[in-house]
Every structure is written in structure tokens, then in C-alpha cells.
C-alpha positions as a LaTeX table, in Angstrom:
\begin{tabular}{lrrr}
\hline
Residue & $x$ (\AA) & $y$ (\AA) & $z$ (\AA) \\
\hline
Unk1 & $-23.48$ & 27.25 & 21.58 \\
Unk2 & $-23.44$ & 24.23 & 23.85 \\
Unk3 & $-21.45$ & 21.23 & 22.49 \\
Unk4 & $-24.56$ & 19.08 & 23.20 \\
Unk5 & $-27.04$ & 21.41 & 21.25 \\
Unk6 & $-28.94$ & 20.11 & 18.26 \\
Unk7 & $-26.95$ & 22.48 & 16.05 \\
Unk8 & $-23.67$ & 20.96 & 17.24 \\
Unk9 & $-24.97$ & 17.46 & 16.82 \\
Unk10 & $-26.03$ & 18.24 & 13.19 \\
Unk11 & $-22.66$ & 19.78 & 12.42 \\
Unk12 & $-20.81$ & 16.88 & 13.79 \\
Unk13 & $-22.78$ & 14.13 & 12.04 \\
Unk14 & $-23.76$ & 15.80 & 8.71 \\
Unk15 & $-22.45$ & 14.38 & 5.39 \\
Unk16 & $-19.21$ & 15.66 & 3.97 \\
Unk17 & $-20.27$ & 17.59 & 0.86 \\
Unk18 & $-16.71$ & 18.09 & $-0.32$ \\
Unk19 & $-16.12$ & 14.56 & $-1.40$ \\
Unk20 & $-18.13$ & 13.29 & $-4.49$ \\
Unk21 & $-16.26$ & 10.13 & $-5.54$ \\
Unk22 & $-18.47$ & 7.46 & $-7.16$ \\
Unk23 & $-17.86$ & 5.05 & $-4.08$ \\
Unk24 & $-16.79$ & 6.82 & $-0.85$ \\
Unk25 & $-16.87$ & 6.13 & 2.90 \\
Unk26 & $-19.22$ & 8.67 & 4.42 \\
Unk27 & $-18.51$ & 6.85 & 7.74 \\
Unk28 & $-16.50$ & 3.73 & 8.44 \\
Unk29 & $-19.74$ & 1.75 & 8.46 \\
Unk30 & $-21.58$ & 3.72 & 5.86 \\
Unk31 & $-20.99$ & 3.68 & 2.07 \\
Unk32 & $-22.09$ & 6.63 & $-0.06$ \\
Unk33 & $-22.62$ & 5.93 & $-3.84$ \\
Unk34 & $-22.87$ & 8.98 & $-6.02$ \\
Unk35 & $-25.05$ & 7.98 & $-8.95$ \\
Unk36 & $-25.06$ & 10.12 & $-12.16$ \\
Unk37 & $-27.60$ & 8.53 & $-14.39$ \\
Unk38 & $-26.16$ & 5.13 & $-13.80$ \\
Unk39 & $-26.84$ & 1.80 & $-12.07$ \\
Unk40 & $-25.17$ & $-0.12$ & $-9.26$ \\
Unk41 & $-25.85$ & $-3.42$ & $-7.48$ \\
Unk42 & $-26.27$ & $-3.37$ & $-3.73$ \\
Unk43 & $-26.97$ & $-6.03$ & $-1.06$ \\
Unk44 & $-30.74$ & $-6.50$ & $-0.68$ \\
Unk45 & $-32.03$ & $-4.50$ & 2.26 \\
Unk46 & $-28.81$ & $-2.50$ & 2.65 \\
Unk47 & $-30.34$ & 0.84 & 1.66 \\
Unk48 & $-30.46$ & 3.29 & 4.63 \\
Unk49 & $-31.20$ & 6.44 & 2.72 \\
Unk50 & $-30.89$ & 8.38 & $-0.53$ \\
Unk51 & $-31.19$ & 11.90 & $-1.87$ \\
Unk52 & $-32.25$ & 12.50 & $-5.48$ \\
Unk53 & $-34.10$ & 10.29 & $-8.08$ \\
Unk54 & $-33.11$ & 6.70 & $-7.40$ \\
Unk55 & $-35.17$ & 3.69 & $-8.42$ \\
Unk56 & $-34.77$ & 0.21 & $-6.92$ \\
Unk57 & $-35.22$ & $-3.20$ & $-8.58$ \\
Unk58 & $-34.83$ & $-6.50$ & $-6.75$ \\
Unk59 & $-32.71$ & $-9.04$ & $-8.62$ \\
Unk60 & $-35.04$ & $-11.61$ & $-10.22$ \\
Unk61 & $-34.55$ & $-15.32$ & $-9.44$ \\
Unk62 & $-33.62$ & $-15.94$ & $-13.11$ \\
Unk63 & $-31.25$ & $-13.12$ & $-13.56$ \\
Unk64 & $-27.86$ & $-14.39$ & $-14.60$ \\
Unk65 & $-29.22$ & $-17.54$ & $-16.31$ \\
Unk66 & $-30.86$ & $-20.68$ & $-15.35$ \\
Unk67 & $-27.53$ & $-21.99$ & $-14.02$ \\
Unk68 & $-27.91$ & $-19.76$ & $-10.89$ \\
Unk69 & $-31.49$ & $-20.42$ & $-10.21$ \\
Unk70 & $-30.99$ & $-23.15$ & $-7.71$ \\
Unk71 & $-28.12$ & $-21.52$ & $-5.99$ \\
Unk72 & $-30.03$ & $-18.22$ & $-5.57$ \\
Unk73 & $-33.12$ & $-20.04$ & $-4.36$ \\
Unk74 & $-31.26$ & $-21.77$ & $-1.49$ \\
Unk75 & $-28.44$ & $-19.26$ & $-0.58$ \\
Unk76 & $-30.64$ & $-16.84$ & 1.47 \\
Unk77 & $-30.51$ & $-13.12$ & 1.82 \\
Unk78 & $-26.73$ & $-13.09$ & 1.93 \\
Unk79 & $-26.35$ & $-13.36$ & $-1.88$ \\
Unk80 & $-29.48$ & $-11.45$ & $-3.08$ \\
Unk81 & $-28.73$ & $-8.11$ & $-4.72$ \\
Unk82 & $-30.81$ & $-5.07$ & $-5.50$ \\
Unk83 & $-30.28$ & $-2.77$ & $-8.49$ \\
Unk84 & $-30.21$ & 0.96 & $-7.81$ \\
Unk85 & $-30.43$ & 3.28 & $-10.75$ \\
Unk86 & $-30.74$ & 6.95 & $-11.36$ \\
Unk87 & $-29.13$ & 10.16 & $-10.17$ \\
Unk88 & $-28.43$ & 11.14 & $-6.61$ \\
Unk89 & $-26.62$ & 10.10 & $-3.41$ \\
Unk90 & $-27.40$ & 6.61 & $-2.14$ \\
Unk91 & $-26.37$ & 5.45 & 1.36 \\
Unk92 & $-25.96$ & 1.67 & 2.07 \\
Unk93 & $-24.77$ & $-0.20$ & 5.21 \\
Unk94 & $-24.99$ & $-3.64$ & 6.79 \\
Unk95 & $-25.61$ & $-4.09$ & 10.46 \\
Unk96 & $-22.88$ & $-1.69$ & 11.55 \\
Unk97 & $-20.12$ & $-3.65$ & 9.79 \\
Unk98 & $-16.94$ & $-1.93$ & 8.59 \\
Unk99 & $-17.04$ & $-1.05$ & 4.88 \\
Unk100 & $-13.98$ & $-1.42$ & 2.59 \\
Unk101 & $-13.93$ & $-0.07$ & $-1.03$ \\
Unk102 & $-11.80$ & $-1.87$ & $-3.69$ \\
Unk103 & $-11.27$ & $-1.07$ & $-7.30$ \\
Unk104 & $-10.66$ & $-4.04$ & $-9.62$ \\
Unk105 & $-8.73$ & $-3.51$ & $-12.75$ \\
Unk106 & $-9.57$ & $-6.57$ & $-14.88$ \\
Unk107 & $-9.14$ & $-8.61$ & $-11.75$ \\
Unk108 & $-11.22$ & $-11.05$ & $-9.75$ \\
Unk109 & $-11.90$ & $-11.52$ & $-6.00$ \\
Unk110 & $-14.01$ & $-14.11$ & $-4.18$ \\
Unk111 & $-16.10$ & $-12.83$ & $-1.29$ \\
Unk112 & $-18.29$ & $-14.58$ & 1.28 \\
Unk113 & $-21.82$ & $-14.09$ & $-0.06$ \\
Unk114 & $-22.92$ & $-12.36$ & 3.08 \\
Unk115 & $-20.05$ & $-9.70$ & 2.92 \\
Unk116 & $-20.80$ & $-8.28$ & $-0.56$ \\
Unk117 & $-22.29$ & $-4.78$ & 0.01 \\
Unk118 & $-22.12$ & $-3.19$ & $-3.44$ \\
Unk119 & $-20.51$ & $-3.37$ & $-6.95$ \\
Unk120 & $-20.54$ & $-1.54$ & $-10.23$ \\
Unk121 & $-22.90$ & $-2.85$ & $-12.84$ \\
Unk122 & $-19.87$ & $-3.51$ & $-15.05$ \\
Unk123 & $-18.49$ & $-6.16$ & $-12.53$ \\
Unk124 & $-19.67$ & $-9.71$ & $-13.34$ \\
Unk125 & $-20.80$ & $-11.66$ & $-10.28$ \\
Unk126 & $-21.18$ & $-15.39$ & $-10.02$ \\
Unk127 & $-22.33$ & $-17.40$ & $-7.02$ \\
Unk128 & $-19.98$ & $-20.34$ & $-6.26$ \\
Unk129 & $-20.50$ & $-23.25$ & $-3.95$ \\
Unk130 & $-17.88$ & $-25.32$ & $-2.18$ \\
Unk131 & $-18.53$ & $-28.87$ & $-3.16$ \\
Unk132 & $-18.73$ & $-30.41$ & 0.22 \\
Unk133 & $-21.45$ & $-31.11$ & 2.74 \\
Unk134 & $-19.03$ & $-29.76$ & 5.37 \\
Unk135 & $-19.69$ & $-26.32$ & 3.94 \\
Unk136 & $-23.37$ & $-26.52$ & 4.88 \\
Unk137 & $-22.60$ & $-27.51$ & 8.40 \\
Unk138 & $-19.89$ & $-24.79$ & 8.78 \\
Unk139 & $-22.05$ & $-22.01$ & 7.26 \\
Unk140 & $-19.36$ & $-21.20$ & 4.64 \\
Unk141 & $-20.89$ & $-22.65$ & 1.53 \\
Unk142 & $-21.64$ & $-19.80$ & $-0.78$ \\
Unk143 & $-19.23$ & $-17.30$ & $-2.20$ \\
Unk144 & $-19.56$ & $-14.63$ & $-4.83$ \\
Unk145 & $-16.77$ & $-14.28$ & $-7.46$ \\
Unk146 & $-16.52$ & $-10.74$ & $-8.69$ \\
Unk147 & $-14.67$ & $-10.13$ & $-11.94$ \\
Unk148 & $-13.92$ & $-7.16$ & $-14.13$ \\
Unk149 & $-13.02$ & $-3.46$ & $-13.88$ \\
Unk150 & $-14.78$ & $-1.20$ & $-11.47$ \\
Unk151 & $-15.64$ & $-0.50$ & $-7.80$ \\
Unk152 & $-16.81$ & $-3.00$ & $-5.18$ \\
Unk153 & $-17.59$ & $-2.66$ & $-1.49$ \\
Unk154 & $-17.26$ & $-5.43$ & 1.09 \\
Unk155 & $-18.07$ & $-5.57$ & 4.81 \\
Unk156 & $-16.36$ & $-6.99$ & 7.78 \\
Unk157 & $-16.99$ & $-7.27$ & 11.52 \\
Unk158 & $-14.28$ & $-5.16$ & 13.11 \\
Unk159 & $-10.87$ & $-4.55$ & 11.59 \\
Unk160 & $-9.81$ & $-7.41$ & 9.17 \\
Unk161 & $-6.48$ & $-9.07$ & 8.79 \\
Unk162 & $-4.95$ & $-10.21$ & 5.50 \\
Unk163 & $-2.95$ & $-13.47$ & 5.50 \\
Unk164 & $-0.49$ & $-14.10$ & 2.67 \\
Unk165 & $-0.59$ & $-17.48$ & 0.93 \\
Unk166 & 2.64 & $-18.98$ & $-0.49$ \\
Unk167 & 3.35 & $-22.41$ & $-1.94$ \\
Unk168 & 5.37 & $-23.34$ & 1.12 \\
Unk169 & 2.88 & $-21.90$ & 3.64 \\
Unk170 & $-0.82$ & $-22.67$ & 3.05 \\
Unk171 & $-3.28$ & $-20.85$ & 5.10 \\
Unk172 & $-6.13$ & $-22.41$ & 7.15 \\
Unk173 & $-9.19$ & $-20.44$ & 8.20 \\
Unk174 & $-12.49$ & $-20.76$ & 9.93 \\
Unk175 & $-15.22$ & $-20.57$ & 7.29 \\
Unk176 & $-17.31$ & $-18.25$ & 9.52 \\
Unk177 & $-14.42$ & $-15.78$ & 9.90 \\
Unk178 & $-13.35$ & $-15.81$ & 6.30 \\
Unk179 & $-14.43$ & $-12.68$ & 4.35 \\
Unk180 & $-12.53$ & $-12.79$ & 0.96 \\
Unk181 & $-9.58$ & $-14.15$ & $-1.02$ \\
Unk182 & $-7.72$ & $-13.53$ & $-4.17$ \\
Unk183 & $-9.59$ & $-14.77$ & $-7.28$ \\
Unk184 & $-6.89$ & $-17.17$ & $-8.27$ \\
Unk185 & $-7.27$ & $-19.27$ & $-5.18$ \\
Unk186 & $-9.62$ & $-22.15$ & $-4.74$ \\
Unk187 & $-10.14$ & $-23.17$ & $-1.13$ \\
Unk188 & $-10.61$ & $-26.77$ & 0.03 \\
Unk189 & $-12.79$ & $-27.68$ & 3.02 \\
Unk190 & $-11.08$ & $-29.87$ & 5.62 \\
Unk191 & $-12.50$ & $-31.61$ & 8.58 \\
Unk192 & $-10.41$ & $-31.99$ & 11.74 \\
Unk193 & $-11.74$ & $-35.24$ & 13.21 \\
Unk194 & $-9.81$ & $-35.10$ & 16.47 \\
Unk195 & $-10.86$ & $-31.56$ & 17.10 \\
Unk196 & $-14.48$ & $-32.48$ & 16.29 \\
Unk197 & $-14.33$ & $-35.33$ & 18.83 \\
Unk198 & $-12.90$ & $-32.97$ & 21.40 \\
Unk199 & $-15.30$ & $-30.13$ & 21.11 \\
Unk200 & $-18.44$ & $-31.82$ & 19.83 \\
Unk201 & $-20.56$ & $-31.29$ & 16.72 \\
Unk202 & $-21.93$ & $-27.97$ & 17.81 \\
Unk203 & $-18.82$ & $-25.91$ & 17.12 \\
Unk204 & $-17.44$ & $-24.84$ & 13.72 \\
Unk205 & $-13.72$ & $-25.13$ & 14.41 \\
Unk206 & $-13.54$ & $-28.71$ & 13.22 \\
Unk207 & $-14.20$ & $-27.35$ & 9.64 \\
Unk208 & $-11.37$ & $-25.41$ & 8.03 \\
Unk209 & $-10.79$ & $-23.78$ & 4.69 \\
Unk210 & $-7.35$ & $-24.52$ & 3.28 \\
Unk211 & $-5.82$ & $-22.09$ & 0.79 \\
Unk212 & $-2.83$ & $-23.21$ & $-1.20$ \\
Unk213 & $-0.71$ & $-21.44$ & $-3.88$ \\
Unk214 & 0.06 & $-17.77$ & $-4.20$ \\
Unk215 & $-2.40$ & $-15.21$ & $-2.99$ \\
Unk216 & $-4.09$ & $-13.73$ & 0.06 \\
Unk217 & $-6.95$ & $-14.40$ & 2.41 \\
Unk218 & $-8.96$ & $-11.81$ & 4.39 \\
Unk219 & $-10.30$ & $-12.83$ & 7.81 \\
Unk220 & $-12.25$ & $-10.96$ & 10.48 \\
Unk221 & $-12.14$ & $-11.05$ & 14.27 \\
Unk222 & $-15.69$ & $-12.56$ & 14.35 \\
Unk223 & $-17.30$ & $-15.88$ & 13.63 \\
Unk224 & $-20.41$ & $-15.01$ & 11.57 \\
Unk225 & $-23.25$ & $-17.54$ & 11.44 \\
Unk226 & $-25.23$ & $-17.55$ & 8.25 \\
Unk227 & $-28.89$ & $-18.56$ & 8.11 \\
Unk228 & $-30.13$ & $-20.22$ & 4.98 \\
Unk229 & $-33.70$ & $-19.18$ & 4.16 \\
Unk230 & $-36.21$ & $-20.93$ & 1.90 \\
\hline
\end{tabular}
């Protein structure tokens, strides 16, 4: 059999039937969710395929209470979720980004709204806004705080780097390259005026997120620009 035959191609790229974890990486950029008469929240538009009996329901504007209505209305596709429920294998992905699976044990994590791919129904999600107009200009305004016990999946462009935050060594990041951080941290938005005057208003580097205390911050080797939709 030729190594370029269709049979060889199928054998090389077919799913791994030996692994049946609830959340598992079928490929570095492809998450497989094995549903057994249960529900999971996934990023709207992330479904690329499924096998079995799975139903989909888009998150309503009022889900989670009236307090989230305005935030969901203006935060764009990056923070809209879709409920998948049933029995079968669900495959989700996001523009070829790397997928990382985490298991929270009564813990919380904050994630850039555009980088949440999926999470257990048992995980509570709440959209947070940085209270600064600089966040709008830098594209890093909306985050999702995930809290509870269960699986979550986040995405990054390329291989991420974790920076440790200590009281004597705060961490500064570009909002467009910041993916996630430990739930106990609350970032501040800073404006570097001298840098702004040097490189002009069109660049995002004049805005920085400052993390202080004890924790960690996950960054990616890519500055992602987020488009807010009406």
C-alpha cells in the first residue's frame, strides 16, 4: 500500500477510539467531548462535527439573569456560548488554535472571553468587564470568570507561556496577548503615555494589564484583535 493512498490517509488521521475521557484532545487543535446523556457549554460556532444524538441550543440573551444582558449584547461572538446535550462524541475547535484542558476543583480561573472553548454545565460562568475605557481601545475588555468543579477547555494561538506573579514582582502584559489568569487576581489597566506618543494611537502596546499579588498569568505569542459586534 502506498503511503499516499486514501487508506493510509484515513489510518493516519482517523480518531483514536481507545481514549474515551469526558474531555480529551483528539488533536492539539481539536477537542473531543464524550457526552453520556449530559450537557456541556461550548463556544458558539465551534462545533466541527459529532457522532450520535446531540442537540444544540444557543444561549439566550437573558440566561444568567438580567445583570448579564447588556454585557452579552455588546461583547460579541467571543463570549456567546452554545449548549450541547445528548449522547455521542462532539468535536469542537476554534480557527486552528491550540486547545488546553483544565480540571477545576472548587477553583476559579479568569479567561479572555474569546479563548473559552468549552466547560462543564456544573461550572459557573460570569462575564466580567474591566472598568476602564482603555479596555475598549486595547480590545481586552471582556473576560469570563469560570468557577466550580469540572472540566474546561481554553484556546491559545501557538504555545502559551505562564508567568508567575508575586508580591515583589508584578507582571505586565499586552491585553491582546493575555489568555487567562488565576481567579484570585484582579488586573488593572495601565496607559503608558510616553509609549503612546512614540508609536501613535494605532498600536496596542501603550495599554498594559498589571497583575499584582500571588498567582499566575497565561500569555500567547500572538496579539489577537477582537471585534465587537452589535
